Short mmCIF file of C-alpha atoms in Angstrom, two decimals:
data_model
loop_
_atom_site.label_atom_id
_atom_site.label_comp_id
_atom_site.label_asym_id
_atom_site.label_seq_id
_atom_site.Cartn_x
_atom_site.Cartn_y
_atom_site.Cartn_z
CA UNK A 1 0.00 0.00 0.00
CA UNK A 2 1.28 3.46 -0.90
CA UNK A 3 0.56 6.26 1.57
CA UNK A 4 0.83 10.02 1.15
CA UNK A 5 2.02 11.68 4.35
CA UNK A 6 1.56 15.39 5.00
CA UNK A 7 3.66 16.92 7.76
CA UNK A 8 6.15 14.08 7.37
CA UNK A 9 9.22 16.18 8.21
CA UNK A 10 7.70 17.60 11.38
CA UNK A 11 8.13 16.38 14.94
CA UNK A 12 5.40 13.73 14.79
CA UNK A 13 5.59 12.99 11.08
CA UNK A 14 9.29 12.16 11.29
CA UNK A 15 8.34 9.28 13.62
CA UNK A 16 5.34 8.15 11.57
CA UNK A 17 7.05 7.86 8.17
CA UNK A 18 9.82 5.48 9.32
CA UNK A 19 7.29 3.30 11.15
CA UNK A 20 5.14 3.01 8.02
CA UNK A 21 8.20 2.01 5.99
CA UNK A 22 9.21 -0.58 8.58
CA UNK A 23 5.76 -2.13 8.29
CA UNK A 24 5.82 -2.54 4.52
CA UNK A 25 4.10 0.65 3.36
CA UNK A 26 5.42 2.77 0.52
CA UNK A 27 5.65 6.39 1.64
CA UNK A 28 5.28 9.55 -0.40
CA UNK A 29 5.81 12.81 1.50
CA UNK A 30 4.32 16.15 0.53
CA UNK A 31 6.58 19.05 1.48
CA UNK A 32 6.77 22.76 0.77
CA UNK A 33 9.82 23.99 -1.18
CA UNK A 34 11.18 25.48 2.05
CA UNK A 35 10.78 22.30 4.14
CA UNK A 36 13.82 20.70 5.74
CA UNK A 37 13.90 17.07 4.59
CA UNK A 38 16.85 16.19 6.83
CA UNK A 39 14.78 14.22 9.41
CA UNK A 40 13.90 11.66 6.70
CA UNK A 41 16.97 12.01 4.49
CA UNK A 42 18.23 8.46 5.13
CA UNK A 43 14.91 6.81 4.28
CA UNK A 44 13.53 5.53 0.99
CA UNK A 45 10.80 8.11 0.64
CA UNK A 46 9.22 9.51 -2.51
CA UNK A 47 9.19 13.30 -2.30
CA UNK A 48 6.63 15.58 -3.89
CA UNK A 49 6.50 19.35 -3.60
CA UNK A 50 3.26 21.17 -2.93
CA UNK A 51 1.17 23.02 -0.41
CA UNK A 52 -2.03 22.20 1.46
CA UNK A 53 -3.52 25.48 0.28
CA UNK A 54 -2.86 24.61 -3.38
CA UNK A 55 -5.52 22.17 -4.56
CA UNK A 56 -3.78 21.46 -7.86
CA UNK A 57 -0.45 20.41 -6.30
CA UNK A 58 -2.25 18.50 -3.55
CA UNK A 59 -4.41 16.54 -5.98
CA UNK A 60 -1.36 15.76 -8.09
CA UNK A 61 0.46 14.44 -5.02
CA UNK A 62 -2.44 12.13 -4.23
CA UNK A 63 -2.59 10.42 -7.60
CA UNK A 64 -1.47 6.81 -7.33
CA UNK A 65 -1.67 6.49 -3.54
CA UNK A 66 -4.02 4.27 -1.57
CA UNK A 67 -4.37 6.34 1.58
CA UNK A 68 -3.62 9.73 3.12
CA UNK A 69 -2.00 10.17 6.52
CA UNK A 70 -2.57 13.82 7.34
CA UNK A 71 -0.30 14.84 10.21
CA UNK A 72 -0.14 18.49 9.18
CA UNK A 73 -2.24 20.71 11.43
CA UNK A 74 -5.96 20.98 10.78
CA UNK A 75 -5.88 24.39 12.46
CA UNK A 76 -5.04 26.42 9.38
CA UNK A 77 -8.27 25.97 7.42
CA UNK A 78 -7.06 23.50 4.78
CA UNK A 79 -9.50 20.68 5.49
CA UNK A 80 -11.87 21.39 2.61
CA UNK A 81 -8.98 21.54 0.13
CA UNK A 82 -7.54 18.26 1.43
CA UNK A 83 -10.87 16.47 1.28
CA UNK A 84 -11.62 17.84 -2.18
CA UNK A 85 -8.25 16.67 -3.46
CA UNK A 86 -8.80 13.20 -2.00
CA UNK A 87 -12.08 12.89 -3.86
CA UNK A 88 -10.61 14.29 -7.07
CA UNK A 89 -7.71 11.81 -6.92
CA UNK A 90 -9.90 8.88 -5.90
CA UNK A 91 -8.26 8.39 -2.48
CA UNK A 92 -10.89 6.96 -0.16
CA UNK A 93 -8.93 6.14 3.02
CA UNK A 94 -7.59 8.85 5.31
CA UNK A 95 -6.03 9.09 8.77
CA UNK A 96 -6.31 12.60 10.20
CA UNK A 97 -4.35 13.74 13.25
CA UNK A 98 -6.36 16.32 15.16
CA UNK A 99 -5.98 17.29 18.84
CA UNK A 100 -7.81 17.05 22.16
CA UNK A 101 -7.43 20.85 22.31
CA UNK A 102 -10.81 21.03 20.57
CA UNK A 103 -12.34 20.25 23.97
CA UNK A 104 -10.87 23.29 25.71
CA UNK A 105 -13.33 25.60 27.44
CA UNK A 106 -11.12 28.54 26.50
CA UNK A 107 -11.77 30.74 23.50
CA UNK A 108 -8.71 29.47 21.66
CA UNK A 109 -8.17 31.05 18.26
CA UNK A 110 -7.95 27.84 16.23
CA UNK A 111 -10.65 25.89 18.08
CA UNK A 112 -13.47 26.79 15.69
CA UNK A 113 -11.28 26.01 12.66
CA UNK A 114 -10.36 22.58 14.04
CA UNK A 115 -13.98 21.80 14.92
CA UNK A 116 -15.08 22.78 11.42
CA UNK A 117 -12.32 20.58 9.97
CA UNK A 118 -13.50 17.58 11.96
CA UNK A 119 -17.10 18.18 10.92
CA UNK A 120 -16.04 18.35 7.26
CA UNK A 121 -14.19 15.05 7.65
CA UNK A 122 -17.17 13.41 9.37
CA UNK A 123 -19.51 14.39 6.54
CA UNK A 124 -17.06 13.78 3.68
CA UNK A 125 -18.23 10.28 2.80
CA UNK A 126 -14.60 9.11 2.93
CA UNK A 127 -13.19 6.20 4.93
CA UNK A 128 -11.70 8.44 7.59
CA UNK A 129 -10.22 7.92 11.04
CA UNK A 130 -9.53 10.88 13.32
CA UNK A 131 -6.91 10.60 16.06
CA UNK A 132 -6.81 13.28 18.75
CA UNK A 133 -3.56 13.18 20.75
CA UNK A 134 -3.04 15.16 23.91
CA UNK A 135 0.17 17.20 24.27
CA UNK A 136 2.92 15.34 22.38
CA UNK A 137 6.44 15.07 23.77
CA UNK A 138 9.47 12.90 23.24
CA UNK A 139 12.53 14.69 21.86
CA UNK A 140 14.26 18.05 21.59
CA UNK A 141 11.76 18.87 18.85
CA UNK A 142 8.79 19.02 21.21
CA UNK A 143 7.76 22.48 22.33
CA UNK A 144 6.83 21.78 25.94
CA UNK A 145 8.57 19.01 27.86
CA UNK A 146 11.97 19.72 26.35
CA UNK A 147 11.77 23.30 27.61
CA UNK A 148 10.66 22.07 31.02
CA UNK A 149 13.55 19.58 31.18
CA UNK A 150 16.09 22.27 30.29
CA UNK A 151 14.66 24.62 32.90
CA UNK A 152 14.56 22.02 35.66
CA UNK A 153 18.17 21.07 34.95
CA UNK A 154 19.37 24.50 36.04
CA UNK A 155 16.86 25.82 38.57
CA UNK A 156 16.37 24.83 42.22
CA UNK A 157 12.83 26.28 42.22
CA UNK A 158 9.95 26.09 39.76
CA UNK A 159 7.24 28.77 39.72
CA UNK A 160 3.79 27.26 39.14
CA UNK A 161 0.88 29.50 38.24
CA UNK A 162 -1.99 28.09 40.30
CA UNK A 163 -2.15 25.13 42.67
CA UNK A 164 -0.65 22.68 40.17
CA UNK A 165 -3.50 20.20 40.68
CA UNK A 166 -4.95 20.39 37.16
CA UNK A 167 -4.61 17.12 35.30
CA UNK A 168 -2.26 16.56 32.37
CA UNK A 169 -1.88 13.44 30.23
CA UNK A 170 1.00 13.96 27.79
CA UNK A 171 1.52 11.37 25.04
CA UNK A 172 4.91 10.12 23.89
CA UNK A 173 5.51 10.82 20.19
CA UNK A 174 6.23 7.18 19.35
CA UNK A 175 2.86 6.20 20.83
CA UNK A 176 1.20 8.65 18.44
CA UNK A 177 3.09 7.08 15.53
CA UNK A 178 2.05 3.60 16.66
CA UNK A 179 -1.58 4.72 16.90
CA UNK A 180 -1.44 6.04 13.31
CA UNK A 181 -0.03 2.73 12.08
CA UNK A 182 -2.56 0.59 13.96
CA UNK A 183 -5.52 2.75 12.91
CA UNK A 184 -4.45 2.57 9.27
CA UNK A 185 -4.18 -1.22 9.44
CA UNK A 186 -7.51 -1.74 11.25
CA UNK A 187 -10.73 -1.44 9.26
CA UNK A 188 -12.76 -1.19 12.48
CA UNK A 189 -11.43 2.36 12.85
CA UNK A 190 -13.10 3.58 9.65
CA UNK A 191 -15.65 6.30 10.35
CA UNK A 192 -14.53 6.75 13.95
CA UNK A 193 -12.71 9.35 16.06
CA UNK A 194 -10.42 8.53 18.96
CA UNK A 195 -8.78 10.42 21.80
CA UNK A 196 -5.27 9.10 22.46
CA UNK A 197 -3.28 10.02 25.54
CA UNK A 198 -0.53 8.91 27.89
CA UNK A 199 -1.06 5.90 30.14
CA UNK A 200 -2.58 7.83 33.02
CA UNK A 201 -3.31 11.43 34.04
CA UNK A 202 -1.03 13.33 36.40
CA UNK A 203 -1.36 16.64 38.16
CA UNK A 204 1.03 19.33 36.99
CA UNK A 205 2.76 18.99 40.36
CA UNK A 206 3.34 15.31 39.58
CA UNK A 207 4.68 16.20 36.13
CA UNK A 208 7.26 18.49 37.75
CA UNK A 209 8.19 15.87 40.36
CA UNK A 210 8.51 13.11 37.75
CA UNK A 211 10.78 15.16 35.50
CA UNK A 212 12.88 16.30 38.45
CA UNK A 213 13.24 12.70 39.71
CA UNK A 214 14.32 11.54 36.25
CA UNK A 215 16.97 14.28 36.32
CA UNK A 216 18.09 13.16 39.77
CA UNK A 217 17.06 16.47 41.34
CA UNK A 218 14.75 17.83 44.00
CA UNK A 219 12.95 20.99 42.90
CA UNK A 220 11.06 23.38 45.15
CA UNK A 221 7.65 24.24 43.70
CA UNK A 222 6.63 27.88 44.17
CA UNK A 223 2.85 28.22 43.71
CA UNK A 224 1.59 31.64 42.64
CA UNK A 225 -1.99 32.92 42.22
CA UNK A 226 -2.60 32.59 38.50
CA UNK A 227 -5.42 35.05 37.73
CA UNK A 228 -3.39 38.20 38.52
CA UNK A 229 -0.68 36.83 36.24
CA UNK A 230 -3.24 36.12 33.52
CA UNK A 231 -4.57 39.69 33.73
CA UNK A 232 -1.04 41.10 33.55
CA UNK A 233 -0.22 38.96 30.53
CA UNK A 234 -3.47 39.94 28.81
CA UNK A 235 -2.56 43.59 29.32
CA UNK A 236 0.93 43.14 27.88
CA UNK A 237 -0.56 41.34 24.88
CA UNK A 238 -3.01 44.17 24.26
CA UNK A 239 -0.20 46.72 24.13
CA UNK A 240 1.89 44.49 21.88
CA UNK A 241 4.57 43.51 24.39
CA UNK A 242 5.80 39.97 23.71
CA UNK A 243 6.74 37.77 26.66
CA UNK A 244 7.91 34.12 26.73
CA UNK A 245 4.50 32.97 28.04
CA UNK A 246 0.96 33.90 27.02
CA UNK A 247 -2.17 34.32 29.10
CA UNK A 248 -3.83 31.44 27.26
CA UNK A 249 -0.97 29.11 28.21
CA UNK A 250 -1.39 29.92 31.89
CA UNK A 251 -5.13 29.32 31.66
CA UNK A 252 -4.53 26.01 29.86
CA UNK A 253 -2.21 24.89 32.66
CA UNK A 254 -5.14 25.35 35.04
CA UNK A 255 -7.60 23.37 32.91
CA UNK A 256 -7.96 19.60 33.35
CA UNK A 257 -6.71 17.76 30.25
CA UNK A 258 -7.23 14.07 30.98
CA UNK A 259 -8.85 11.79 28.41
CA UNK A 260 -9.96 8.18 28.24
CA UNK A 261 -8.46 6.10 25.43
CA UNK A 262 -10.58 3.00 26.08
CA UNK A 263 -12.14 3.08 22.60
CA UNK A 264 -8.70 3.17 20.97
CA UNK A 265 -7.58 0.33 23.22
CA UNK A 266 -10.65 -1.71 22.27
CA UNK A 267 -10.67 -1.07 18.52
CA UNK A 268 -6.98 -1.15 17.59
CA UNK A 269 -5.03 -2.23 20.64
CA UNK A 270 -3.64 1.15 21.67
CA UNK A 271 -1.26 0.72 24.63
CA UNK A 272 0.62 3.91 25.62
CA UNK A 273 3.65 4.10 27.89
CA UNK A 274 3.68 5.88 31.23
CA UNK A 275 4.88 9.45 31.54
CA UNK A 276 7.76 8.28 33.74
CA UNK A 277 8.93 5.87 31.04
CA UNK A 278 8.52 8.44 28.28
CA UNK A 279 10.26 11.29 30.08
CA UNK A 280 13.21 9.06 31.02
CA UNK A 281 13.55 8.15 27.36
CA UNK A 282 13.55 11.84 26.40
CA UNK A 283 16.05 12.76 29.09
CA UNK A 284 18.36 9.95 27.94
CA UNK A 285 18.89 11.95 24.74
CA UNK A 286 20.21 15.01 26.58
CA UNK A 287 23.68 16.11 25.45
#
């Protein structure tokens, strides 16, 4: 089976493409002219150049493939173009990586776009599967845990905005890749959507403690009232002052983000690793 992968050179895609190849799939990757192909440079991948906003190049890239694995973000409004190109090229099967962020109670900017994308997929008439991972981590390419690891390596104290009791359930990047592979190979996943997450939820305090323990450190947690900080950050954003953290990020840290993956476990045997196991694997790659 030949598969077209979008987002193949990104953090998650660079784990998915090799796994597909290892399991006997032929892989074609769609990349922009400016994309860095280095993460997949040693693999036998067919490269095509195009853009998700360009229906002509996207349809051309889909000719001759049996399935689409869309890892590129659905938050930029390209869903209708992707689905139209699939139909034009006669590609019926599609795996779409979305996000559990669609369930946030916050007024996140891309939430409505992602929800509209999922609705378009649901009503497309295609043989789709939607996978919604929680926050993905697992290497120096992730945008969250790697920063936390680097910070905890050098600081004896960690400021926490709020009480740190909100639940998190990060997912290791290789577990996302495995879920994509299993969903693609399992016909029972057609027409279904799945939340996929780490093995069990942890409070943010537990996340800090687990990372610190894996680093062989003890870190003092300094809890700060978060709403005054949110208001200050909102003010700085209104006046155009850029800071390393945004008000929305602080609010998200104080929102429970735990999700059941029982349906994924039942339908395609999803078995994620624990956060402790995953974070130790990531820390083992530290220079």
